Amino acid sequence: MAKGKPVLSEPTYFILAALLDGPLHGHGIIKRVVDLSEGRVRLAVGTLYGALDRLAANNVITVDREEIVDGRQRRYFRITDDGRHMVIEEAGRMRQAASVVTGRLEAGGAFA
């Protein structure tokens, strides 16, 4: 197997995709991930914040701002240029991988 950049997990991919339109707080990210994945990816709060911590430690996302809402702190995250590049590169990798199968189907290959 060829060595290269690591493939993003599906939850991480959708977290980054959720942040492409702008900063979101944790609950907003969870809702956007469900919408973008058409319900396939559902993040538990602990899973989300573990992923956000790892992404922030790797400079893929950063804290945009914090505010207090109903007495609770709400932290908004935004994707960095590195994170944007990472998710776009992963989308291209997946598009190329899917084209291997769809191209064969369209050509009436072995899978048709």
PDB file of C-alpha atoms in Angstrom:
ATOM      1  CA  MET A   1       0.000   0.000   0.000  1.00  0.00           C
ATOM      2  CA  ALA A   2       1.354   3.400  -0.937  1.00  0.00           C
ATOM      3  CA  LYS A   3       2.239   5.695   1.905  1.00  0.00           C
ATOM      4  CA  GLY A   4       0.828   9.174   1.899  1.00  0.00           C
ATOM      5  CA  LYS A   5      -1.253  11.521   3.931  1.00  0.00           C
ATOM      6  CA  PRO A   6      -3.661   9.843   6.317  1.00  0.00           C
ATOM      7  CA  VAL A   7      -7.261   9.456   5.220  1.00  0.00           C
ATOM      8  CA  LEU A   8      -9.726  11.427   7.340  1.00  0.00           C
ATOM      9  CA  SER A   9     -12.248   9.443   9.331  1.00  0.00           C
ATOM     10  CA  GLU A  10     -15.842  10.013   8.262  1.00  0.00           C
ATOM     11  CA  PRO A  11     -16.734  11.976  11.436  1.00  0.00           C
ATOM     12  CA  THR A  12     -13.653  14.188  11.078  1.00  0.00           C
ATOM     13  CA  TYR A  13     -14.384  14.773   7.395  1.00  0.00           C
ATOM     14  CA  PHE A  14     -17.919  15.918   8.193  1.00  0.00           C
ATOM     15  CA  ILE A  15     -16.776  18.098  11.118  1.00  0.00           C
ATOM     16  CA  LEU A  16     -14.423  19.941   8.770  1.00  0.00           C
ATOM     17  CA  ALA A  17     -17.080  20.096   6.048  1.00  0.00           C
ATOM     18  CA  ALA A  18     -19.506  21.583   8.582  1.00  0.00           C
ATOM     19  CA  LEU A  19     -17.059  24.401   9.294  1.00  0.00           C
ATOM     20  CA  LEU A  20     -16.509  25.349   5.635  1.00  0.00           C
ATOM     21  CA  ASP A  21     -19.440  27.780   5.725  1.00  0.00           C
ATOM     22  CA  GLY A  22     -18.203  29.572   8.819  1.00  0.00           C
ATOM     23  CA  PRO A  23     -17.717  29.249  12.571  1.00  0.00           C
ATOM     24  CA  LEU A  24     -20.068  27.032  14.570  1.00  0.00           C
ATOM     25  CA  HIS A  25     -20.400  26.051  18.224  1.00  0.00           C
ATOM     26  CA  GLY A  26     -20.479  22.406  19.309  1.00  0.00           C
ATOM     27  CA  HIS A  27     -24.229  21.828  19.062  1.00  0.00           C
ATOM     28  CA  GLY A  28     -24.283  23.594  15.687  1.00  0.00           C
ATOM     29  CA  ILE A  29     -21.515  21.293  14.432  1.00  0.00           C
ATOM     30  CA  ILE A  30     -23.432  18.205  15.594  1.00  0.00           C
ATOM     31  CA  LYS A  31     -26.579  19.350  13.759  1.00  0.00           C
ATOM     32  CA  ARG A  32     -24.698  20.307  10.594  1.00  0.00           C
ATOM     33  CA  VAL A  33     -22.860  16.953  10.521  1.00  0.00           C
ATOM     34  CA  VAL A  34     -26.178  15.084  10.721  1.00  0.00           C
ATOM     35  CA  ASP A  35     -27.556  17.228   7.881  1.00  0.00           C
ATOM     36  CA  LEU A  36     -24.492  16.950   5.647  1.00  0.00           C
ATOM     37  CA  SER A  37     -24.171  13.192   6.145  1.00  0.00           C
ATOM     38  CA  GLU A  38     -27.929  12.721   5.642  1.00  0.00           C
ATOM     39  CA  GLY A  39     -28.168  11.196   9.121  1.00  0.00           C
ATOM     40  CA  ARG A  40     -25.376   8.677   8.615  1.00  0.00           C
ATOM     41  CA  VAL A  41     -22.983  10.356  11.087  1.00  0.00           C
ATOM     42  CA  ARG A  42     -24.290  11.204  14.548  1.00  0.00           C
ATOM     43  CA  LEU A  43     -21.714  12.550  16.949  1.00  0.00           C
ATOM     44  CA  ALA A  44     -21.938  12.120  20.701  1.00  0.00           C
ATOM     45  CA  VAL A  45     -20.861  15.236  22.604  1.00  0.00           C
ATOM     46  CA  GLY A  46     -17.780  13.518  24.040  1.00  0.00           C
ATOM     47  CA  THR A  47     -16.749  12.246  20.625  1.00  0.00           C
ATOM     48  CA  LEU A  48     -17.161  15.697  19.112  1.00  0.00           C
ATOM     49  CA  TYR A  49     -15.098  17.499  21.733  1.00  0.00           C
ATOM     50  CA  GLY A  50     -12.366  14.854  21.599  1.00  0.00           C
ATOM     51  CA  ALA A  51     -12.178  15.352  17.828  1.00  0.00           C
ATOM     52  CA  LEU A  52     -12.245  19.154  18.183  1.00  0.00           C
ATOM     53  CA  ASP A  53      -9.380  19.006  20.692  1.00  0.00           C
ATOM     54  CA  ARG A  54      -7.286  16.853  18.324  1.00  0.00           C
ATOM     55  CA  LEU A  55      -8.082  19.066  15.323  1.00  0.00           C
ATOM     56  CA  ALA A  56      -7.192  22.219  17.277  1.00  0.00           C
ATOM     57  CA  ALA A  57      -3.938  20.662  18.528  1.00  0.00           C
ATOM     58  CA  ASN A  58      -3.025  19.990  14.888  1.00  0.00           C
ATOM     59  CA  ASN A  59      -3.952  23.539  13.779  1.00  0.00           C
ATOM     60  CA  VAL A  60      -6.734  22.249  11.531  1.00  0.00           C
ATOM     61  CA  ILE A  61      -9.354  24.281  13.406  1.00  0.00           C
ATOM     62  CA  THR A  62      -9.122  27.107  15.898  1.00  0.00           C
ATOM     63  CA  VAL A  63     -11.383  28.825  18.395  1.00  0.00           C
ATOM     64  CA  ASP A  64     -13.059  31.752  16.659  1.00  0.00           C
ATOM     65  CA  ARG A  65     -14.754  33.261  19.700  1.00  0.00           C
ATOM     66  CA  GLU A  66     -16.483  32.490  22.977  1.00  0.00           C
ATOM     67  CA  GLU A  67     -19.692  33.868  24.389  1.00  0.00           C
ATOM     68  CA  ILE A  68     -22.004  33.245  27.310  1.00  0.00           C
ATOM     69  CA  VAL A  69     -25.534  32.114  26.409  1.00  0.00           C
ATOM     70  CA  ASP A  70     -28.046  31.393  29.191  1.00  0.00           C
ATOM     71  CA  GLY A  71     -25.198  31.323  31.698  1.00  0.00           C
ATOM     72  CA  ARG A  72     -23.203  28.738  29.742  1.00  0.00           C
ATOM     73  CA  GLN A  73     -20.044  29.251  27.751  1.00  0.00           C
ATOM     74  CA  ARG A  74     -20.423  28.687  24.021  1.00  0.00           C
ATOM     75  CA  ARG A  75     -17.222  28.242  22.027  1.00  0.00           C
ATOM     76  CA  TYR A  76     -17.249  28.743  18.270  1.00  0.00           C
ATOM     77  CA  PHE A  77     -14.727  26.948  16.083  1.00  0.00           C
ATOM     78  CA  ARG A  78     -13.532  27.813  12.591  1.00  0.00           C
ATOM     79  CA  ILE A  79     -11.530  25.878  10.050  1.00  0.00           C
ATOM     80  CA  THR A  80      -7.984  27.043   9.303  1.00  0.00           C
ATOM     81  CA  ASP A  81      -6.389  27.238   5.873  1.00  0.00           C
ATOM     82  CA  ASP A  82      -4.649  23.926   6.619  1.00  0.00           C
ATOM     83  CA  GLY A  83      -7.988  22.368   7.562  1.00  0.00           C
ATOM     84  CA  ARG A  84      -9.665  23.706   4.436  1.00  0.00           C
ATOM     85  CA  HIS A  85      -6.866  22.277   2.305  1.00  0.00           C
ATOM     86  CA  MET A  86      -7.112  18.934   4.138  1.00  0.00           C
ATOM     87  CA  VAL A  87     -10.867  18.495   3.622  1.00  0.00           C
ATOM     88  CA  ILE A  88     -10.712  19.610  -0.024  1.00  0.00           C
ATOM     89  CA  GLU A  89      -7.883  17.158  -0.677  1.00  0.00           C
ATOM     90  CA  GLU A  90      -9.888  14.367   0.979  1.00  0.00           C
ATOM     91  CA  ALA A  91     -12.949  15.198  -1.134  1.00  0.00           C
ATOM     92  CA  GLY A  92     -10.788  14.913  -4.253  1.00  0.00           C
ATOM     93  CA  ARG A  93      -9.375  11.584  -3.095  1.00  0.00           C
ATOM     94  CA  MET A  94     -12.882  10.227  -2.508  1.00  0.00           C
ATOM     95  CA  ARG A  95     -14.106  11.569  -5.862  1.00  0.00           C
ATOM     96  CA  GLN A  96     -11.239   9.803  -7.658  1.00  0.00           C
ATOM     97  CA  ALA A  97     -11.858   6.566  -5.743  1.00  0.00           C
ATOM     98  CA  ALA A  98     -15.582   6.659  -6.575  1.00  0.00           C
ATOM     99  CA  SER A  99     -14.828   7.285 -10.244  1.00  0.00           C
ATOM    100  CA  VAL A 100     -13.060   3.922 -10.438  1.00  0.00           C
ATOM    101  CA  VAL A 101     -16.367   2.155  -9.809  1.00  0.00           C
ATOM    102  CA  THR A 102     -18.771   4.565 -11.483  1.00  0.00           C
ATOM    103  CA  GLY A 103     -16.630   4.689 -14.624  1.00  0.00           C
ATOM    104  CA  ARG A 104     -16.704   0.922 -14.895  1.00  0.00           C
ATOM    105  CA  LEU A 105     -20.459   0.840 -14.355  1.00  0.00           C
ATOM    106  CA  GLU A 106     -21.042   3.449 -17.056  1.00  0.00           C
ATOM    107  CA  ALA A 107     -18.818   1.527 -19.466  1.00  0.00           C
ATOM    108  CA  GLY A 108     -20.726  -1.693 -18.827  1.00  0.00           C
ATOM    109  CA  GLY A 109     -17.779  -3.254 -17.030  1.00  0.00           C
ATOM    110  CA  ALA A 110     -17.727  -6.289 -14.787  1.00  0.00           C
ATOM    111  CA  PHE A 111     -19.952  -4.658 -12.186  1.00  0.00           C
ATOM    112  CA  ALA A 112     -22.867  -3.853 -14.516  1.00  0.00           C
TER     113      ALA A 112
END
